[in-house]
């Protein structure tokens, strides 16, 4: 089944990144994060302009007021086998006007969801750009499966998708997926010709959710549909993510600013409005700069820095005190895992991996752990090494228990350093 195996948690009071990965049968398409910055930059990579993606923390009525116009919604949910649609699947001549592509490759559902919204959007703010325009023109006469094959074989789209990949900390042989593994899937919702459609690449066609009255907001129609879908799951399930495809906010604010400046009437309210719009434009610039910075960090390999930091701490006899403090903090914040024959508690594995400062002094690399089979569970190793480093680095930077004159030895200039 062609589904994504990555997701974020979506709830009113928490948002925590979670990931379950299986790269087997992923082809040339990598996993990408469900993140508005990633999706916005992905759209830019496609060559489309005038549109961006915003994350929604709730689906209450007021959440959309400052985002209009909203062209579509991207919904991420836990995929359930044998989940049949409650509404009819479109298989008639409407497919000649609705761009619907069937998903034919794993890990592409995020890209396919956003492209489905873009290619069905006729708003004047949205410019598809040459690549998506050619794709739509070339494949519009195809059936859904051929459209999916055309999309998945586009070198530009695949390159843009893979450019969003996160730098892996470790490379492991892929595990064989079991039927009990959780799978997560992206779909899109949008109004087309006065009706609400659900665009799910795993279906044979768009799902028709009925007409939208002329005086009715399509968001009021889609809201109960999404809530009904969420309520199907057990109580306490929060594995959902919702994002909105909206017009470029900076473009909207610049347009409003130009209109305000053209008015001859000068009042305090007008001056305040102009100042507000300028601040919103500046905020959008800062937000896009932050997205770019996060992408650089997402793709950077921090492993050499982590290894060098641990080595310096070991040479300065600071590693074990920080490790003990990190273990103490970890035990307070998170429950310990039950011990098994191959995997002990969190503290047991911290100790087995980092028993002494000398372990790092002569050079340490993760391969030595894997080769010696100190820890058998790869995911457990990677997660806890990262977690331990977060605690240790935070304590080290706070520098509460280290004398000010205790200067650390600087690494050799030939050592690999992050930019």
mmCIF file of C-alpha atoms in Angstrom:
data_model
loop_
_atom_site.group_PDB
_atom_site.id
_atom_site.type_symbol
_atom_site.label_atom_id
_atom_site.label_comp_id
_atom_site.label_asym_id
_atom_site.label_seq_id
_atom_site.Cartn_x
_atom_site.Cartn_y
_atom_site.Cartn_z
ATOM 1 C CA UNK A 1 0.000 0.000 0.000
ATOM 2 C CA UNK A 2 1.422 3.344 -1.062
ATOM 3 C CA UNK A 3 1.297 5.326 2.149
ATOM 4 C CA UNK A 4 3.651 7.677 3.946
ATOM 5 C CA UNK A 5 5.306 6.496 7.132
ATOM 6 C CA UNK A 6 5.920 9.879 8.736
ATOM 7 C CA UNK A 7 3.719 12.224 10.711
ATOM 8 C CA UNK A 8 3.352 15.007 13.225
ATOM 9 C CA UNK A 9 1.081 14.983 16.225
ATOM 10 C CA UNK A 10 -1.736 17.531 15.927
ATOM 11 C CA UNK A 11 -3.692 18.596 18.985
ATOM 12 C CA UNK A 12 -4.915 21.755 20.682
ATOM 13 C CA UNK A 13 -2.164 21.790 23.257
ATOM 14 C CA UNK A 14 0.789 19.892 21.872
ATOM 15 C CA UNK A 15 2.716 19.279 18.717
ATOM 16 C CA UNK A 16 5.509 16.745 18.811
ATOM 17 C CA UNK A 17 7.430 15.362 15.894
ATOM 18 C CA UNK A 18 7.092 11.641 15.480
ATOM 19 C CA UNK A 19 8.506 9.489 12.753
ATOM 20 C CA UNK A 20 8.122 5.861 11.783
ATOM 21 C CA UNK A 21 10.225 5.016 8.797
ATOM 22 C CA UNK A 22 10.516 2.167 6.331
ATOM 23 C CA UNK A 23 12.619 2.985 3.327
ATOM 24 C CA UNK A 24 12.032 -0.389 1.674
ATOM 25 C CA UNK A 25 10.141 -0.072 -1.616
ATOM 26 C CA UNK A 26 10.407 3.723 -1.314
ATOM 27 C CA UNK A 27 12.021 3.912 -4.759
ATOM 28 C CA UNK A 28 13.747 7.211 -5.458
ATOM 29 C CA UNK A 29 11.381 9.223 -3.245
ATOM 30 C CA UNK A 30 12.504 10.045 0.270
ATOM 31 C CA UNK A 31 10.519 10.791 3.428
ATOM 32 C CA UNK A 32 9.868 14.473 4.156
ATOM 33 C CA UNK A 33 8.478 16.166 7.228
ATOM 34 C CA UNK A 34 4.926 17.428 7.589
ATOM 35 C CA UNK A 35 5.934 21.023 8.191
ATOM 36 C CA UNK A 36 4.561 24.279 6.702
ATOM 37 C CA UNK A 37 8.068 25.565 6.007
ATOM 38 C CA UNK A 38 8.990 22.381 4.142
ATOM 39 C CA UNK A 39 5.778 22.441 2.092
ATOM 40 C CA UNK A 40 6.152 26.141 1.271
ATOM 41 C CA UNK A 41 9.719 25.666 0.066
ATOM 42 C CA UNK A 42 8.648 22.549 -1.816
ATOM 43 C CA UNK A 43 6.081 24.628 -3.724
ATOM 44 C CA UNK A 44 8.797 27.179 -4.523
ATOM 45 C CA UNK A 45 10.979 24.353 -5.841
ATOM 46 C CA UNK A 46 8.165 23.317 -8.175
ATOM 47 C CA UNK A 47 8.296 26.847 -9.595
ATOM 48 C CA UNK A 48 4.858 27.895 -8.333
ATOM 49 C CA UNK A 49 4.405 31.346 -6.800
ATOM 50 C CA UNK A 50 1.687 33.342 -5.067
ATOM 51 C CA UNK A 51 0.897 30.589 -2.578
ATOM 52 C CA UNK A 52 2.228 29.181 0.685
ATOM 53 C CA UNK A 53 1.301 26.666 3.387
ATOM 54 C CA UNK A 54 0.245 27.501 6.950
ATOM 55 C CA UNK A 55 -0.184 25.024 9.805
ATOM 56 C CA UNK A 56 -3.490 24.957 11.690
ATOM 57 C CA UNK A 57 -3.491 24.234 15.425
ATOM 58 C CA UNK A 58 -7.253 23.976 15.621
ATOM 59 C CA UNK A 59 -10.162 23.714 13.236
ATOM 60 C CA UNK A 60 -12.339 26.266 15.020
ATOM 61 C CA UNK A 61 -14.153 28.858 12.927
ATOM 62 C CA UNK A 62 -11.882 31.816 13.716
ATOM 63 C CA UNK A 63 -8.632 30.108 12.676
ATOM 64 C CA UNK A 64 -9.213 30.886 8.979
ATOM 65 C CA UNK A 65 -10.055 34.575 9.288
ATOM 66 C CA UNK A 66 -6.485 35.846 8.943
ATOM 67 C CA UNK A 67 -5.563 33.288 6.257
ATOM 68 C CA UNK A 68 -8.142 33.955 3.574
ATOM 69 C CA UNK A 69 -8.285 33.141 0.764
ATOM 70 C CA UNK A 70 -7.829 29.459 1.647
ATOM 71 C CA UNK A 71 -7.483 27.390 -1.535
ATOM 72 C CA UNK A 72 -7.348 23.935 0.024
ATOM 73 C CA UNK A 73 -6.537 21.863 3.107
ATOM 74 C CA UNK A 74 -3.904 19.152 3.523
ATOM 75 C CA UNK A 75 -4.860 16.570 6.116
ATOM 76 C CA UNK A 76 -2.507 13.943 7.571
ATOM 77 C CA UNK A 77 -3.965 10.983 9.440
ATOM 78 C CA UNK A 78 -3.232 7.435 10.498
ATOM 79 C CA UNK A 79 -4.155 5.144 7.623
ATOM 80 C CA UNK A 80 -6.654 2.392 8.369
ATOM 81 C CA UNK A 81 -7.006 -0.724 6.236
ATOM 82 C CA UNK A 82 -10.396 -1.312 4.622
ATOM 83 C CA UNK A 83 -11.416 2.303 5.227
ATOM 84 C CA UNK A 84 -14.093 2.742 2.601
ATOM 85 C CA UNK A 85 -15.224 6.270 1.639
ATOM 86 C CA UNK A 86 -18.613 7.348 2.946
ATOM 87 C CA UNK A 87 -19.313 9.399 -0.190
ATOM 88 C CA UNK A 88 -19.240 8.407 -3.882
ATOM 89 C CA UNK A 89 -15.992 8.228 -5.827
ATOM 90 C CA UNK A 90 -16.055 10.267 -9.040
ATOM 91 C CA UNK A 91 -15.537 8.110 -12.122
ATOM 92 C CA UNK A 92 -17.502 10.109 -14.719
ATOM 93 C CA UNK A 93 -16.607 12.884 -17.147
ATOM 94 C CA UNK A 94 -15.831 15.260 -14.266
ATOM 95 C CA UNK A 95 -12.366 13.697 -14.322
ATOM 96 C CA UNK A 96 -11.805 15.618 -17.552
ATOM 97 C CA UNK A 97 -11.922 18.868 -15.537
ATOM 98 C CA UNK A 98 -10.624 17.700 -12.143
ATOM 99 C CA UNK A 99 -6.917 16.911 -12.052
ATOM 100 C CA UNK A 100 -6.733 13.677 -10.066
ATOM 101 C CA UNK A 101 -3.637 11.459 -10.116
ATOM 102 C CA UNK A 102 -3.498 8.028 -8.548
ATOM 103 C CA UNK A 103 -0.538 7.461 -6.234
ATOM 104 C CA UNK A 104 1.761 4.817 -7.700
ATOM 105 C CA UNK A 105 4.893 5.140 -5.539
ATOM 106 C CA UNK A 106 5.592 5.109 -1.810
ATOM 107 C CA UNK A 107 6.537 8.218 0.177
ATOM 108 C CA UNK A 108 5.157 10.574 -2.476
ATOM 109 C CA UNK A 109 1.763 11.250 -0.866
ATOM 110 C CA UNK A 110 2.836 14.604 0.624
ATOM 111 C CA UNK A 111 4.006 15.952 -2.732
ATOM 112 C CA UNK A 112 1.033 14.442 -4.509
ATOM 113 C CA UNK A 113 -1.426 16.044 -2.080
ATOM 114 C CA UNK A 114 -0.044 19.558 -2.558
ATOM 115 C CA UNK A 115 0.270 19.163 -6.335
ATOM 116 C CA UNK A 116 -3.344 17.977 -6.552
ATOM 117 C CA UNK A 117 -4.449 21.172 -4.820
ATOM 118 C CA UNK A 118 -2.233 23.394 -6.963
ATOM 119 C CA UNK A 119 -3.311 21.904 -10.301
ATOM 120 C CA UNK A 120 -6.994 22.322 -9.406
ATOM 121 C CA UNK A 121 -6.616 25.880 -8.124
ATOM 122 C CA UNK A 122 -7.831 28.602 -10.511
ATOM 123 C CA UNK A 123 -7.364 31.585 -8.199
ATOM 124 C CA UNK A 124 -5.634 34.614 -9.810
ATOM 125 C CA UNK A 125 -3.116 34.798 -6.960
ATOM 126 C CA UNK A 126 -1.672 31.382 -7.859
ATOM 127 C CA UNK A 127 0.888 31.028 -10.657
ATOM 128 C CA UNK A 128 1.771 27.382 -11.336
ATOM 129 C CA UNK A 129 4.993 28.217 -13.144
ATOM 130 C CA UNK A 130 6.293 26.497 -16.289
ATOM 131 C CA UNK A 131 6.925 23.012 -14.867
ATOM 132 C CA UNK A 132 3.526 22.408 -13.268
ATOM 133 C CA UNK A 133 1.757 24.098 -16.177
ATOM 134 C CA UNK A 134 3.448 21.740 -18.642
ATOM 135 C CA UNK A 135 2.671 18.746 -16.433
ATOM 136 C CA UNK A 136 -1.008 19.658 -16.278
ATOM 137 C CA UNK A 137 -1.266 20.368 -20.000
ATOM 138 C CA UNK A 138 0.571 17.175 -20.954
ATOM 139 C CA UNK A 139 -1.281 14.739 -18.668
ATOM 140 C CA UNK A 140 -4.773 16.262 -18.363
ATOM 141 C CA UNK A 141 -6.161 13.900 -21.012
ATOM 142 C CA UNK A 142 -4.713 10.808 -19.239
ATOM 143 C CA UNK A 143 -6.595 8.542 -16.866
ATOM 144 C CA UNK A 144 -5.762 8.863 -13.104
ATOM 145 C CA UNK A 145 -3.204 6.043 -13.137
ATOM 146 C CA UNK A 146 -1.331 7.453 -16.133
ATOM 147 C CA UNK A 147 -1.375 10.886 -14.498
ATOM 148 C CA UNK A 148 0.188 9.341 -11.387
ATOM 149 C CA UNK A 149 2.891 7.683 -13.489
ATOM 150 C CA UNK A 150 3.567 10.958 -15.288
ATOM 151 C CA UNK A 151 3.877 12.821 -11.991
ATOM 152 C CA UNK A 152 6.168 10.242 -10.392
ATOM 153 C CA UNK A 153 8.440 10.229 -13.461
ATOM 154 C CA UNK A 154 8.897 13.997 -13.504
ATOM 155 C CA UNK A 155 12.559 14.611 -12.777
ATOM 156 C CA UNK A 156 11.895 18.177 -11.620
ATOM 157 C CA UNK A 157 9.208 17.150 -9.138
ATOM 158 C CA UNK A 158 11.203 14.204 -7.809
ATOM 159 C CA UNK A 159 14.315 16.360 -7.397
ATOM 160 C CA UNK A 160 12.314 19.049 -5.588
ATOM 161 C CA UNK A 161 10.744 16.423 -3.315
ATOM 162 C CA UNK A 162 14.077 14.805 -2.463
ATOM 163 C CA UNK A 163 15.688 18.190 -1.771
ATOM 164 C CA UNK A 164 13.449 18.400 1.318
ATOM 165 C CA UNK A 165 14.969 15.247 2.860
ATOM 166 C CA UNK A 166 16.369 15.409 6.381
ATOM 167 C CA UNK A 167 20.019 14.479 6.857
ATOM 168 C CA UNK A 168 20.046 11.006 8.484
ATOM 169 C CA UNK A 169 22.208 10.653 11.572
ATOM 170 C CA UNK A 170 22.779 6.931 10.986
ATOM 171 C CA UNK A 171 22.373 4.694 7.953
ATOM 172 C CA UNK A 172 20.723 1.369 8.761
ATOM 173 C CA UNK A 173 19.535 -1.513 6.671
ATOM 174 C CA UNK A 174 15.759 -1.117 6.228
ATOM 175 C CA UNK A 175 13.529 -3.244 8.393
ATOM 176 C CA UNK A 176 10.813 -5.355 6.830
ATOM 177 C CA UNK A 177 7.478 -3.654 7.453
ATOM 178 C CA UNK A 178 4.952 -5.688 9.402
ATOM 179 C CA UNK A 179 1.192 -5.493 9.265
ATOM 180 C CA UNK A 180 1.219 -3.901 12.730
ATOM 181 C CA UNK A 181 3.316 -0.898 11.645
ATOM 182 C CA UNK A 182 1.496 2.435 11.730
ATOM 183 C CA UNK A 183 1.163 4.133 8.358
ATOM 184 C CA UNK A 184 0.241 7.781 7.776
ATOM 185 C CA UNK A 185 -1.230 9.364 4.696
ATOM 186 C CA UNK A 186 -1.797 12.847 3.209
ATOM 187 C CA UNK A 187 -4.979 13.846 1.410
ATOM 188 C CA UNK A 188 -6.380 17.145 0.177
ATOM 189 C CA UNK A 189 -9.746 18.908 0.430
ATOM 190 C CA UNK A 190 -10.815 21.742 -1.857
ATOM 191 C CA UNK A 191 -13.839 23.266 -3.594
ATOM 192 C CA UNK A 192 -14.106 22.687 -7.352
ATOM 193 C CA UNK A 193 -16.970 24.058 -9.447
ATOM 194 C CA UNK A 194 -19.265 24.537 -6.463
ATOM 195 C CA UNK A 195 -18.720 21.106 -4.888
ATOM 196 C CA UNK A 196 -16.366 19.882 -2.143
ATOM 197 C CA UNK A 197 -13.936 17.150 -3.165
ATOM 198 C CA UNK A 198 -11.509 14.962 -1.257
ATOM 199 C CA UNK A 199 -8.362 14.207 -3.268
ATOM 200 C CA UNK A 200 -6.837 10.943 -2.040
ATOM 201 C CA UNK A 201 -4.284 9.309 -4.309
ATOM 202 C CA UNK A 202 -5.099 5.863 -2.920
ATOM 203 C CA UNK A 203 -8.643 6.060 -4.306
ATOM 204 C CA UNK A 204 -9.735 5.482 -7.888
ATOM 205 C CA UNK A 205 -10.981 9.053 -8.151
ATOM 206 C CA UNK A 206 -11.940 12.177 -6.169
ATOM 207 C CA UNK A 207 -14.516 11.709 -3.401
ATOM 208 C CA UNK A 208 -17.547 13.968 -3.866
ATOM 209 C CA UNK A 209 -18.739 15.459 -0.552
ATOM 210 C CA UNK A 210 -21.616 17.317 -2.115
ATOM 211 C CA UNK A 211 -22.548 20.829 -3.231
ATOM 212 C CA UNK A 212 -21.534 24.103 -1.616
ATOM 213 C CA UNK A 213 -24.319 26.665 -1.521
ATOM 214 C CA UNK A 214 -23.540 30.024 -3.205
ATOM 215 C CA UNK A 215 -23.749 31.896 0.109
ATOM 216 C CA UNK A 216 -21.893 29.160 2.012
ATOM 217 C CA UNK A 217 -18.197 29.135 2.975
ATOM 218 C CA UNK A 218 -16.620 25.882 1.826
ATOM 219 C CA UNK A 219 -14.597 25.767 5.050
ATOM 220 C CA UNK A 220 -17.847 25.445 6.998
ATOM 221 C CA UNK A 221 -18.662 22.409 4.848
ATOM 222 C CA UNK A 222 -15.297 20.689 5.256
ATOM 223 C CA UNK A 223 -14.969 21.280 9.008
ATOM 224 C CA UNK A 224 -17.503 18.615 10.157
ATOM 225 C CA UNK A 225 -16.137 16.159 7.588
ATOM 226 C CA UNK A 226 -12.643 16.365 9.071
ATOM 227 C CA UNK A 227 -13.986 16.191 12.619
ATOM 228 C CA UNK A 228 -16.032 13.107 11.715
ATOM 229 C CA UNK A 229 -12.891 11.497 10.352
ATOM 230 C CA UNK A 230 -10.960 12.295 13.519
ATOM 231 C CA UNK A 231 -13.742 10.936 15.738
ATOM 232 C CA UNK A 232 -13.483 7.521 14.066
ATOM 233 C CA UNK A 233 -10.304 6.889 16.031
ATOM 234 C CA UNK A 234 -10.100 5.896 19.675
ATOM 235 C CA UNK A 235 -10.356 8.525 22.390
ATOM 236 C CA UNK A 236 -7.037 10.221 23.038
ATOM 237 C CA UNK A 237 -5.707 9.675 19.503
ATOM 238 C CA UNK A 238 -3.926 12.863 18.401
ATOM 239 C CA UNK A 239 -1.933 11.651 15.409
ATOM 240 C CA UNK A 240 -3.293 14.233 12.965
ATOM 241 C CA UNK A 241 -1.883 17.248 11.160
ATOM 242 C CA UNK A 242 -3.798 19.916 9.248
ATOM 243 C CA UNK A 243 -2.322 22.570 6.956
ATOM 244 C CA UNK A 244 -3.905 25.182 4.716
ATOM 245 C CA UNK A 245 -2.862 26.172 1.206
ATOM 246 C CA UNK A 246 -3.278 29.963 1.167
ATOM 247 C CA UNK A 247 -2.288 32.935 -0.970
ATOM 248 C CA UNK A 248 1.184 34.359 -0.374
ATOM 249 C CA UNK A 249 0.698 36.421 2.773
ATOM 250 C CA UNK A 250 3.394 38.969 1.916
ATOM 251 C CA UNK A 251 1.804 39.525 -1.476
ATOM 252 C CA UNK A 252 -1.592 40.072 0.173
ATOM 253 C CA UNK A 253 -0.182 42.553 2.702
ATOM 254 C CA UNK A 254 1.772 44.468 0.026
ATOM 255 C CA UNK A 255 -1.391 44.750 -2.039
ATOM 256 C CA UNK A 256 -3.318 46.077 0.959
ATOM 257 C CA UNK A 257 -0.501 48.499 1.788
ATOM 258 C CA UNK A 258 -0.494 49.881 -1.737
ATOM 259 C CA UNK A 259 -4.251 50.402 -1.601
ATOM 260 C CA UNK A 260 -3.980 52.153 1.783
ATOM 261 C CA UNK A 261 -1.223 54.480 0.562
ATOM 262 C CA UNK A 262 -3.281 55.498 -2.471
ATOM 263 C CA UNK A 263 -6.028 56.886 -0.246
ATOM 264 C CA UNK A 264 -5.780 60.652 0.136
ATOM 265 C CA UNK A 265 -7.382 60.639 3.569
ATOM 266 C CA UNK A 266 -4.770 60.841 6.337
ATOM 267 C CA UNK A 267 -6.065 59.841 9.762
ATOM 268 C CA UNK A 268 -4.594 58.195 12.814
ATOM 269 C CA UNK A 269 -6.451 54.987 11.971
ATOM 270 C CA UNK A 270 -4.989 54.957 8.477
ATOM 271 C CA UNK A 271 -1.479 55.566 9.776
ATOM 272 C CA UNK A 272 -1.902 52.709 12.260
ATOM 273 C CA UNK A 273 -3.141 50.432 9.485
ATOM 274 C CA UNK A 274 -0.157 51.261 7.289
ATOM 275 C CA UNK A 275 2.205 50.588 10.185
ATOM 276 C CA UNK A 276 0.447 47.282 10.904
ATOM 277 C CA UNK A 277 0.774 46.140 7.297
ATOM 278 C CA UNK A 278 4.470 47.027 7.218
ATOM 279 C CA UNK A 279 5.037 44.971 10.365
ATOM 280 C CA UNK A 280 3.167 42.014 8.854
ATOM 281 C CA UNK A 281 5.315 42.216 5.701
ATOM 282 C CA UNK A 282 8.455 42.258 7.822
ATOM 283 C CA UNK A 283 7.141 39.280 9.803
ATOM 284 C CA UNK A 284 6.601 37.285 6.605
ATOM 285 C CA UNK A 285 10.164 38.077 5.490
ATOM 286 C CA UNK A 286 11.506 36.850 8.834
ATOM 287 C CA UNK A 287 9.340 33.729 8.657
ATOM 288 C CA UNK A 288 10.644 32.781 5.209
ATOM 289 C CA UNK A 289 14.216 33.411 6.351
ATOM 290 C CA UNK A 290 13.578 31.129 9.319
ATOM 291 C CA UNK A 291 12.209 28.441 6.994
ATOM 292 C CA UNK A 292 15.412 28.590 4.958
ATOM 293 C CA UNK A 293 17.559 28.443 8.073
ATOM 294 C CA UNK A 294 15.612 25.442 9.373
ATOM 295 C CA UNK A 295 16.096 23.686 6.046
ATOM 296 C CA UNK A 296 19.858 24.241 6.230
ATOM 297 C CA UNK A 297 19.893 22.800 9.744
ATOM 298 C CA UNK A 298 17.604 19.955 8.694
ATOM 299 C CA UNK A 299 20.011 18.899 5.940
ATOM 300 C CA UNK A 300 23.261 19.489 7.835
ATOM 301 C CA UNK A 301 25.186 16.539 9.258
ATOM 302 C CA UNK A 302 25.768 17.297 12.944
ATOM 303 C CA UNK A 303 27.359 13.945 13.754
ATOM 304 C CA UNK A 304 31.009 15.182 13.460
ATOM 305 C CA UNK A 305 30.175 18.017 15.880
ATOM 306 C CA UNK A 306 28.519 15.618 18.347
ATOM 307 C CA UNK A 307 31.479 13.249 18.254
ATOM 308 C CA UNK A 308 34.005 16.076 18.668
ATOM 309 C CA UNK A 309 32.047 17.556 21.572
ATOM 310 C CA UNK A 310 31.924 14.210 23.381
ATOM 311 C CA UNK A 311 35.629 13.658 22.753
ATOM 312 C CA UNK A 312 36.575 17.073 24.176
ATOM 313 C CA UNK A 313 34.349 16.526 27.201
ATOM 314 C CA UNK A 314 36.053 13.180 27.803
ATOM 315 C CA UNK A 315 39.523 14.729 27.565
ATOM 316 C CA UNK A 316 38.515 17.360 30.112
ATOM 317 C CA UNK A 317 37.051 14.697 32.465
ATOM 318 C CA UNK A 318 33.684 16.411 32.175
ATOM 319 C CA UNK A 319 31.784 13.717 30.292
ATOM 320 C CA UNK A 320 30.785 11.425 33.155
ATOM 321 C CA UNK A 321 29.505 14.194 35.500
ATOM 322 C CA UNK A 322 27.395 15.601 32.666
ATOM 323 C CA UNK A 323 26.240 12.121 31.753
ATOM 324 C CA UNK A 324 25.104 11.406 35.303
ATOM 325 C CA UNK A 325 23.216 14.683 35.391
ATOM 326 C CA UNK A 326 21.633 13.916 32.016
ATOM 327 C CA UNK A 327 20.574 10.471 33.227
ATOM 328 C CA UNK A 328 19.036 12.000 36.334
ATOM 329 C CA UNK A 329 17.099 14.537 34.277
ATOM 330 C CA UNK A 330 15.973 11.893 31.784
ATOM 331 C CA UNK A 331 14.698 9.655 34.570
ATOM 332 C CA UNK A 332 12.576 12.517 35.924
ATOM 333 C CA UNK A 333 11.122 13.571 32.584
ATOM 334 C CA UNK A 334 10.426 10.270 30.850
ATOM 335 C CA UNK A 335 9.321 6.817 32.052
ATOM 336 C CA UNK A 336 11.909 4.097 31.854
ATOM 337 C CA UNK A 337 11.473 1.326 29.311
ATOM 338 C CA UNK A 338 10.975 -2.226 30.594
ATOM 339 C CA UNK A 339 14.127 -4.310 30.516
ATOM 340 C CA UNK A 340 14.343 -7.210 28.024
ATOM 341 C CA UNK A 341 17.007 -9.679 27.005
ATOM 342 C CA UNK A 342 18.252 -7.418 24.198
ATOM 343 C CA UNK A 343 17.332 -3.955 25.444
ATOM 344 C CA UNK A 344 17.649 -2.657 28.982
ATOM 345 C CA UNK A 345 16.284 0.494 30.531
ATOM 346 C CA UNK A 346 17.289 3.918 29.285
ATOM 347 C CA UNK A 347 19.836 4.266 32.081
ATOM 348 C CA UNK A 348 21.240 0.767 31.444
ATOM 349 C CA UNK A 349 21.898 1.610 27.810
ATOM 350 C CA UNK A 350 23.386 5.008 28.641
ATOM 351 C CA UNK A 351 25.849 3.225 30.902
ATOM 352 C CA UNK A 352 26.594 0.426 28.441
ATOM 353 C CA UNK A 353 27.284 2.855 25.610
ATOM 354 C CA UNK A 354 29.218 5.416 27.671
ATOM 355 C CA UNK A 355 30.768 3.727 30.636
ATOM 356 C CA UNK A 356 33.863 5.898 31.035
ATOM 357 C CA UNK A 357 35.452 9.060 29.715
ATOM 358 C CA UNK A 358 38.196 6.936 28.178
ATOM 359 C CA UNK A 359 35.632 5.428 25.820
ATOM 360 C CA UNK A 360 35.719 8.648 23.769
ATOM 361 C CA UNK A 361 39.282 9.828 24.267
ATOM 362 C CA UNK A 362 40.840 7.655 21.539
ATOM 363 C CA UNK A 363 38.103 8.408 19.003
ATOM 364 C CA UNK A 364 34.576 7.038 18.965
ATOM 365 C CA UNK A 365 32.178 6.466 16.103
ATOM 366 C CA UNK A 366 28.712 4.904 16.112
ATOM 367 C CA UNK A 367 29.927 2.020 13.906
ATOM 368 C CA UNK A 368 31.894 0.692 16.879
ATOM 369 C CA UNK A 369 28.677 0.320 18.810
ATOM 370 C CA UNK A 370 26.924 -1.443 15.985
ATOM 371 C CA UNK A 371 29.875 -3.741 15.245
ATOM 372 C CA UNK A 372 30.152 -4.832 18.876
ATOM 373 C CA UNK A 373 26.387 -5.358 19.136
ATOM 374 C CA UNK A 374 26.277 -3.381 22.378
ATOM 375 C CA UNK A 375 22.768 -2.314 21.533
ATOM 376 C CA UNK A 376 20.743 -4.412 19.103
ATOM 377 C CA UNK A 377 17.791 -2.117 18.446
ATOM 378 C CA UNK A 378 18.925 0.522 15.930
ATOM 379 C CA UNK A 379 16.010 2.885 16.484
ATOM 380 C CA UNK A 380 16.500 2.669 20.261
ATOM 381 C CA UNK A 381 20.191 3.487 19.882
ATOM 382 C CA UNK A 382 19.693 6.450 17.578
ATOM 383 C CA UNK A 383 16.874 7.996 19.587
ATOM 384 C CA UNK A 384 18.622 7.710 22.940
ATOM 385 C CA UNK A 385 22.015 8.888 21.695
ATOM 386 C CA UNK A 386 20.354 12.016 20.343
ATOM 387 C CA UNK A 387 18.333 12.473 23.523
ATOM 388 C CA UNK A 388 21.375 12.036 25.724
ATOM 389 C CA UNK A 389 23.349 14.532 23.648
ATOM 390 C CA UNK A 390 20.535 17.100 23.985
ATOM 391 C CA UNK A 391 20.624 16.830 27.786
ATOM 392 C CA UNK A 392 24.423 16.909 27.948
ATOM 393 C CA UNK A 393 24.779 19.814 25.533
ATOM 394 C CA UNK A 394 22.186 21.863 27.435
ATOM 395 C CA UNK A 395 23.968 21.270 30.727
ATOM 396 C CA UNK A 396 27.309 22.041 29.160
ATOM 397 C CA UNK A 397 26.113 25.332 27.668
ATOM 398 C CA UNK A 398 24.551 26.358 30.970
ATOM 399 C CA UNK A 399 28.041 25.831 32.417
ATOM 400 C CA UNK A 400 26.713 25.913 35.952
ATOM 401 C CA UNK A 401 29.189 23.508 37.476
ATOM 402 C CA UNK A 402 32.282 24.237 35.382
ATOM 403 C CA UNK A 403 34.789 26.909 36.526
ATOM 404 C CA UNK A 404 34.998 29.912 34.217
ATOM 405 C CA UNK A 405 38.739 29.463 33.730
ATOM 406 C CA UNK A 406 38.396 25.831 32.660
ATOM 407 C CA UNK A 407 39.046 26.364 28.956
ATOM 408 C CA UNK A 408 38.312 23.444 26.701
ATOM 409 C CA UNK A 409 40.971 22.227 24.336
ATOM 410 C CA UNK A 410 40.140 23.270 20.812
ATOM 411 C CA UNK A 411 39.982 20.565 18.136
ATOM 412 C CA UNK A 412 42.614 20.228 15.478
ATOM 413 C CA UNK A 413 41.949 22.589 12.555
ATOM 414 C CA UNK A 414 41.920 19.605 10.217
ATOM 415 C CA UNK A 415 38.891 18.119 11.990
ATOM 416 C CA UNK A 416 35.568 18.279 10.144
ATOM 417 C CA UNK A 417 33.416 21.087 11.507
ATOM 418 C CA UNK A 418 29.839 22.083 10.731
ATOM 419 C CA UNK A 419 29.413 25.269 8.804
#
